[in-house]
mmCIF file with all atom_site columns, C-alpha atoms in Angstrom:
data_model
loop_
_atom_site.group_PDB
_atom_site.id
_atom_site.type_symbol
_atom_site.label_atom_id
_atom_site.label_alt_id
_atom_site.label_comp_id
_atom_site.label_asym_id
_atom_site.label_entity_id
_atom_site.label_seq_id
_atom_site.pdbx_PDB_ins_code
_atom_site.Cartn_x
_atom_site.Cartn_y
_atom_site.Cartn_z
_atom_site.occupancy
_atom_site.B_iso_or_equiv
_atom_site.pdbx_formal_charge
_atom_site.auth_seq_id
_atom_site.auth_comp_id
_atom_site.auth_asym_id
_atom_site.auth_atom_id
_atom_site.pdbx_PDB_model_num
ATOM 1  C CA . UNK A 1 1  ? -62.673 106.381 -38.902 1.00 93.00 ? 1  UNK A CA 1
ATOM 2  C CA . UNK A 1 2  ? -65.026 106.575 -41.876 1.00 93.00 ? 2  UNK A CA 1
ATOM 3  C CA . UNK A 1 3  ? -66.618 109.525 -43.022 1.00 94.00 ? 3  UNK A CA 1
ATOM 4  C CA . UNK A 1 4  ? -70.519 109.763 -41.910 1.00 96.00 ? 4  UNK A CA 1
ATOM 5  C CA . UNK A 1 5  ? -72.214 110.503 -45.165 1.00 94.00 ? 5  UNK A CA 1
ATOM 6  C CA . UNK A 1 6  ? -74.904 113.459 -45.015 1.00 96.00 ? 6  UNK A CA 1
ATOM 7  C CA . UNK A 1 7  ? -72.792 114.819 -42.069 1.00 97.00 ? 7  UNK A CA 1
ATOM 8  C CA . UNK A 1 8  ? -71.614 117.904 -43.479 1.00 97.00 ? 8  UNK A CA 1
ATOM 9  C CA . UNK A 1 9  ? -70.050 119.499 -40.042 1.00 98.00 ? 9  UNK A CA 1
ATOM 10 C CA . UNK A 1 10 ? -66.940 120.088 -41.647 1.00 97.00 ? 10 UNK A CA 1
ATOM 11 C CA . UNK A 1 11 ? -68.528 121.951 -44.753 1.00 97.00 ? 11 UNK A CA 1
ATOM 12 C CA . UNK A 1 12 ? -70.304 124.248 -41.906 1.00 98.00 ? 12 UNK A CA 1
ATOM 13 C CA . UNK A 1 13 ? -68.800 124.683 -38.852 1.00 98.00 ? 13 UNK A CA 1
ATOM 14 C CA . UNK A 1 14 ? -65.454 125.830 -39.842 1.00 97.00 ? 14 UNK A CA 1
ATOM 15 C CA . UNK A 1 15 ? -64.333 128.709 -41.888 1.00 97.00 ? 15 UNK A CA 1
ATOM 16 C CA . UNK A 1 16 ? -61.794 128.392 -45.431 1.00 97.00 ? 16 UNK A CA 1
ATOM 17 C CA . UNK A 1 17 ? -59.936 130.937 -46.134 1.00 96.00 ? 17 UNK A CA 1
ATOM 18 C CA . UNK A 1 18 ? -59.149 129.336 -49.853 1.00 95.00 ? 18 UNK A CA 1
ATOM 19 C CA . UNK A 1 19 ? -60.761 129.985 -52.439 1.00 97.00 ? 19 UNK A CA 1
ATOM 20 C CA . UNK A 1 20 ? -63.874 127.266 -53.623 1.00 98.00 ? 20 UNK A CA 1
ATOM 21 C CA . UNK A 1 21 ? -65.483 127.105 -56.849 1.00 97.00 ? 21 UNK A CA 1
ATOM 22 C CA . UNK A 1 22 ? -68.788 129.434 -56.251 1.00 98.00 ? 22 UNK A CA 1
ATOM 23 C CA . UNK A 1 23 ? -67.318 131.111 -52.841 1.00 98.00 ? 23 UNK A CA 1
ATOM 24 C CA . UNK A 1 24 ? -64.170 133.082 -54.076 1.00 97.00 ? 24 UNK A CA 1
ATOM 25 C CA . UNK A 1 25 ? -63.164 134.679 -50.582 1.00 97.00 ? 25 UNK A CA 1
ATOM 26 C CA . UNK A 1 26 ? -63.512 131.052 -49.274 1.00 97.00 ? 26 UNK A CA 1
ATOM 27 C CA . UNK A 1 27 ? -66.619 130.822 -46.134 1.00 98.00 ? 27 UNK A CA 1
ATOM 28 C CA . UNK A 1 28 ? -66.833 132.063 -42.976 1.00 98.00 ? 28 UNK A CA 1
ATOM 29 C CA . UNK A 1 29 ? -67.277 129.792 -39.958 1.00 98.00 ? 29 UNK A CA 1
ATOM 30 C CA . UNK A 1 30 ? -71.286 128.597 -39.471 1.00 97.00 ? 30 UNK A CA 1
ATOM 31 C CA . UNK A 1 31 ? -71.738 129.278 -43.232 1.00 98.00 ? 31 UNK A CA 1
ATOM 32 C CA . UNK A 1 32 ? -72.985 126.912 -45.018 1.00 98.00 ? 32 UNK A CA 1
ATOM 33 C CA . UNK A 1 33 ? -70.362 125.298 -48.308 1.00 98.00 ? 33 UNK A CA 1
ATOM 34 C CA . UNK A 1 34 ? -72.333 126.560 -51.733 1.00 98.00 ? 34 UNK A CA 1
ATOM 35 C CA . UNK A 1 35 ? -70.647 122.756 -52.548 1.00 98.00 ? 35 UNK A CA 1
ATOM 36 C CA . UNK A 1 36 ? -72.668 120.990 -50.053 1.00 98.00 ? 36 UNK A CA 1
ATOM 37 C CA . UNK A 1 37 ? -75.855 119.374 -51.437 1.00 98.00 ? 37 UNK A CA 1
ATOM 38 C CA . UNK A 1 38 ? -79.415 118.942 -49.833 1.00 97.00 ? 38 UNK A CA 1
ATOM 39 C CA . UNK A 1 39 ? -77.717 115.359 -48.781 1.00 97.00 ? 39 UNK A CA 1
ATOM 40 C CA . UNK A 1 40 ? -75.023 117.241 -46.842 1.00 97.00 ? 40 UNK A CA 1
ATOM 41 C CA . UNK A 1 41 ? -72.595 115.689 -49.910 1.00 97.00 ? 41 UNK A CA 1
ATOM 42 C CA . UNK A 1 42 ? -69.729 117.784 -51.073 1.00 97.00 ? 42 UNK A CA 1
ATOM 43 C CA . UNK A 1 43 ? -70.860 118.353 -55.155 1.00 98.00 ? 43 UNK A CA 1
ATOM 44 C CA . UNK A 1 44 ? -66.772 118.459 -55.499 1.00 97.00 ? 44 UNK A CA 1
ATOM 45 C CA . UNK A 1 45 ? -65.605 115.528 -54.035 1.00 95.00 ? 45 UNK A CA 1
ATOM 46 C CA . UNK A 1 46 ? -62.985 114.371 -56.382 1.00 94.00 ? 46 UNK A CA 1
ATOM 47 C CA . UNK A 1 47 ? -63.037 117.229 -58.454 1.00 96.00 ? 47 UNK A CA 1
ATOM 48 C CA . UNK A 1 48 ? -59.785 118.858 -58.811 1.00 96.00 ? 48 UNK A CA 1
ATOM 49 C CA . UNK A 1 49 ? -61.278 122.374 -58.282 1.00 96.00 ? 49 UNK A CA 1
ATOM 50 C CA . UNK A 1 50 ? -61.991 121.052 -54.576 1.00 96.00 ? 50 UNK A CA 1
ATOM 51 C CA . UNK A 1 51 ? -59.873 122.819 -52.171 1.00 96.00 ? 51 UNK A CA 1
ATOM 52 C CA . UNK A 1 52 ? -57.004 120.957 -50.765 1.00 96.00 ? 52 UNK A CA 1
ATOM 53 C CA . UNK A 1 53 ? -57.910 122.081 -47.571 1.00 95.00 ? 53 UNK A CA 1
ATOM 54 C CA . UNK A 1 54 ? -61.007 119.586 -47.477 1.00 96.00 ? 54 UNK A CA 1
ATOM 55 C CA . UNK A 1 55 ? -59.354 116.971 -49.398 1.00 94.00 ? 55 UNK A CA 1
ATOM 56 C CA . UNK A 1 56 ? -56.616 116.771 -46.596 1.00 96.00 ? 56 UNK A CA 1
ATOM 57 C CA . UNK A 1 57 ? -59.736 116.469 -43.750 1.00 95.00 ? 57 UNK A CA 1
ATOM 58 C CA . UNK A 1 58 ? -59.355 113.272 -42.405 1.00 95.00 ? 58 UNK A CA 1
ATOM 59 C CA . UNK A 1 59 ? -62.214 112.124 -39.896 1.00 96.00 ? 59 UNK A CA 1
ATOM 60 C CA . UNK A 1 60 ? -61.481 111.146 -36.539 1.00 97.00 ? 60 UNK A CA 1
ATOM 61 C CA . UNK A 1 61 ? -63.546 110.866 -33.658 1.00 96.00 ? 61 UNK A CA 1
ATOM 62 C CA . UNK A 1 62 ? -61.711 113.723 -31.676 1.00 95.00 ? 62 UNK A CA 1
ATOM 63 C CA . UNK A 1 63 ? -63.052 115.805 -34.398 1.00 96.00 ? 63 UNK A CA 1
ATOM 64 C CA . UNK A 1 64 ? -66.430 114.079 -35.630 1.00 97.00 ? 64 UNK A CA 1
ATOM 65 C CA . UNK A 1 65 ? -67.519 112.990 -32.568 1.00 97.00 ? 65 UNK A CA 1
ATOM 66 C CA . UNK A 1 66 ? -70.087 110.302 -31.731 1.00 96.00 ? 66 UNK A CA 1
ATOM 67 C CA . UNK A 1 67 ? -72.872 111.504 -34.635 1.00 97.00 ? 67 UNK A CA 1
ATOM 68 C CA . UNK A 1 68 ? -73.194 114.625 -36.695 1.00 97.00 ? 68 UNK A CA 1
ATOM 69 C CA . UNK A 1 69 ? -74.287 116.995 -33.989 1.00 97.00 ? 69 UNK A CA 1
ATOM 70 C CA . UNK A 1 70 ? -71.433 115.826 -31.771 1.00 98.00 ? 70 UNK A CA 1
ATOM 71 C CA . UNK A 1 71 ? -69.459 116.872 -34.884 1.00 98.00 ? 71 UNK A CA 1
ATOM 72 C CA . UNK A 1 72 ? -71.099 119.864 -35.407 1.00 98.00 ? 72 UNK A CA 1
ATOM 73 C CA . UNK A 1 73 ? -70.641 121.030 -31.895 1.00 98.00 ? 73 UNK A CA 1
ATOM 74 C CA . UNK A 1 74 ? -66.803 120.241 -31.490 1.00 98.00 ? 74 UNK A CA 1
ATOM 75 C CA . UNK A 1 75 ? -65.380 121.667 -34.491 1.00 98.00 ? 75 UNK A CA 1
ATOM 76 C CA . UNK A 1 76 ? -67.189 124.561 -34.121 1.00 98.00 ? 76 UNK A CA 1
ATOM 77 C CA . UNK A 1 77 ? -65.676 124.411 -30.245 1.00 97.00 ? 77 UNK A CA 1
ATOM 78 C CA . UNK A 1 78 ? -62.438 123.788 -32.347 1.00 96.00 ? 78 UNK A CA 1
ATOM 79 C CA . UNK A 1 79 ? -63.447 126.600 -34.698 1.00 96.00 ? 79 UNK A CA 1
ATOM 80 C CA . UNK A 1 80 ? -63.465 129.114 -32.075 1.00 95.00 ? 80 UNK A CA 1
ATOM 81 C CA . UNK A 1 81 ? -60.441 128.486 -29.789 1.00 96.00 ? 81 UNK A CA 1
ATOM 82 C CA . UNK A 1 82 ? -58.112 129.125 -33.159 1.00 89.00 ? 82 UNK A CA 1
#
Protein backbone atom coordinates (compact mmCIF):
# COMPACT_ATOMS: atom_id res chain seq x y z
CA UNK A 1 0.00 0.00 0.00
CA UNK A 2 1.05 3.56 -0.78
CA UNK A 3 1.16 6.22 1.56
CA UNK A 4 -2.01 8.74 1.27
CA UNK A 5 -0.32 12.08 1.08
CA UNK A 6 -1.90 14.88 3.46
CA UNK A 7 -3.01 11.92 5.70
CA UNK A 8 -1.06 12.56 8.65
CA UNK A 9 -2.88 9.82 11.09
CA UNK A 10 0.26 8.40 11.95
CA UNK A 11 1.92 11.86 12.90
CA UNK A 12 -1.34 12.27 15.30
CA UNK A 13 -2.92 9.50 16.55
CA UNK A 14 -0.12 7.69 18.10
CA UNK A 15 2.30 8.68 20.73
CA UNK A 16 6.64 8.56 20.26
CA UNK A 17 8.39 8.13 22.94
CA UNK A 18 11.81 9.17 20.87
CA UNK A 19 12.99 12.05 20.74
CA UNK A 20 12.04 14.48 17.32
CA UNK A 21 13.71 17.50 16.28
CA UNK A 22 11.38 20.38 18.03
CA UNK A 23 9.54 17.75 20.53
CA UNK A 24 12.45 16.45 22.80
CA UNK A 25 10.26 14.12 25.16
CA UNK A 26 8.86 12.74 21.82
CA UNK A 27 4.49 13.39 21.58
CA UNK A 28 1.85 12.12 23.31
CA UNK A 29 -0.94 10.21 21.57
CA UNK A 30 -3.72 12.81 19.75
CA UNK A 31 -0.91 15.43 19.65
CA UNK A 32 -0.27 16.80 16.82
CA UNK A 33 3.86 16.15 15.16
CA UNK A 34 5.54 19.93 15.40
CA UNK A 35 7.04 18.08 11.89
CA UNK A 36 3.77 17.84 10.25
CA UNK A 37 2.98 20.72 7.85
CA UNK A 38 -0.42 22.53 7.06
CA UNK A 39 -0.41 19.69 4.10
CA UNK A 40 -0.35 16.96 6.77
CA UNK A 41 3.50 16.35 5.17
CA UNK A 42 6.19 15.26 7.52
CA UNK A 43 8.87 18.57 7.13
CA UNK A 44 11.54 15.56 7.93
CA UNK A 45 10.92 13.07 5.58
CA UNK A 46 14.31 12.01 4.53
CA UNK A 47 16.06 13.94 6.91
CA UNK A 48 18.31 11.98 9.03
CA UNK A 49 17.14 13.76 12.24
CA UNK A 50 13.67 11.93 11.50
CA UNK A 51 13.02 9.37 14.03
CA UNK A 52 13.48 5.84 13.02
CA UNK A 53 10.41 5.07 14.50
CA UNK A 54 8.43 6.83 11.53
CA UNK A 55 10.85 5.92 8.97
CA UNK A 56 10.17 2.15 9.79
CA UNK A 57 6.03 2.95 9.42
CA UNK A 58 5.04 1.09 6.65
CA UNK A 59 1.29 1.66 5.46
CA UNK A 60 -1.04 -1.04 5.25
CA UNK A 61 -4.60 -1.08 5.11
CA UNK A 62 -5.03 -2.90 8.56
CA UNK A 63 -3.52 0.20 9.84
CA UNK A 64 -4.56 3.12 7.32
CA UNK A 65 -7.72 2.00 6.61
CA UNK A 66 -9.99 2.88 3.69
CA UNK A 67 -9.22 7.00 3.81
CA UNK A 68 -7.61 9.20 6.40
CA UNK A 69 -10.36 9.16 8.97
CA UNK A 70 -10.54 5.37 8.77
CA UNK A 71 -6.82 5.81 9.59
CA UNK A 72 -7.24 8.17 12.08
CA UNK A 73 -9.78 6.15 13.92
CA UNK A 74 -7.90 2.69 13.94
CA UNK A 75 -4.58 3.59 15.05
CA UNK A 76 -5.83 5.56 17.58
CA UNK A 77 -8.10 2.17 18.41
CA UNK A 78 -4.53 0.62 18.03
CA UNK A 79 -3.10 3.44 20.14
CA UNK A 80 -5.14 2.64 23.03
CA UNK A 81 -5.26 -1.18 23.40
CA UNK A 82 -1.14 -0.99 23.85
Amino acid sequence: MECRLGCGACCIAPSISSPIPGMPQGKPAGERCVQLDDDNLCKLFGDPRRPKVCGDFVPCEDVCGTDNAHAMWLITELEQCT
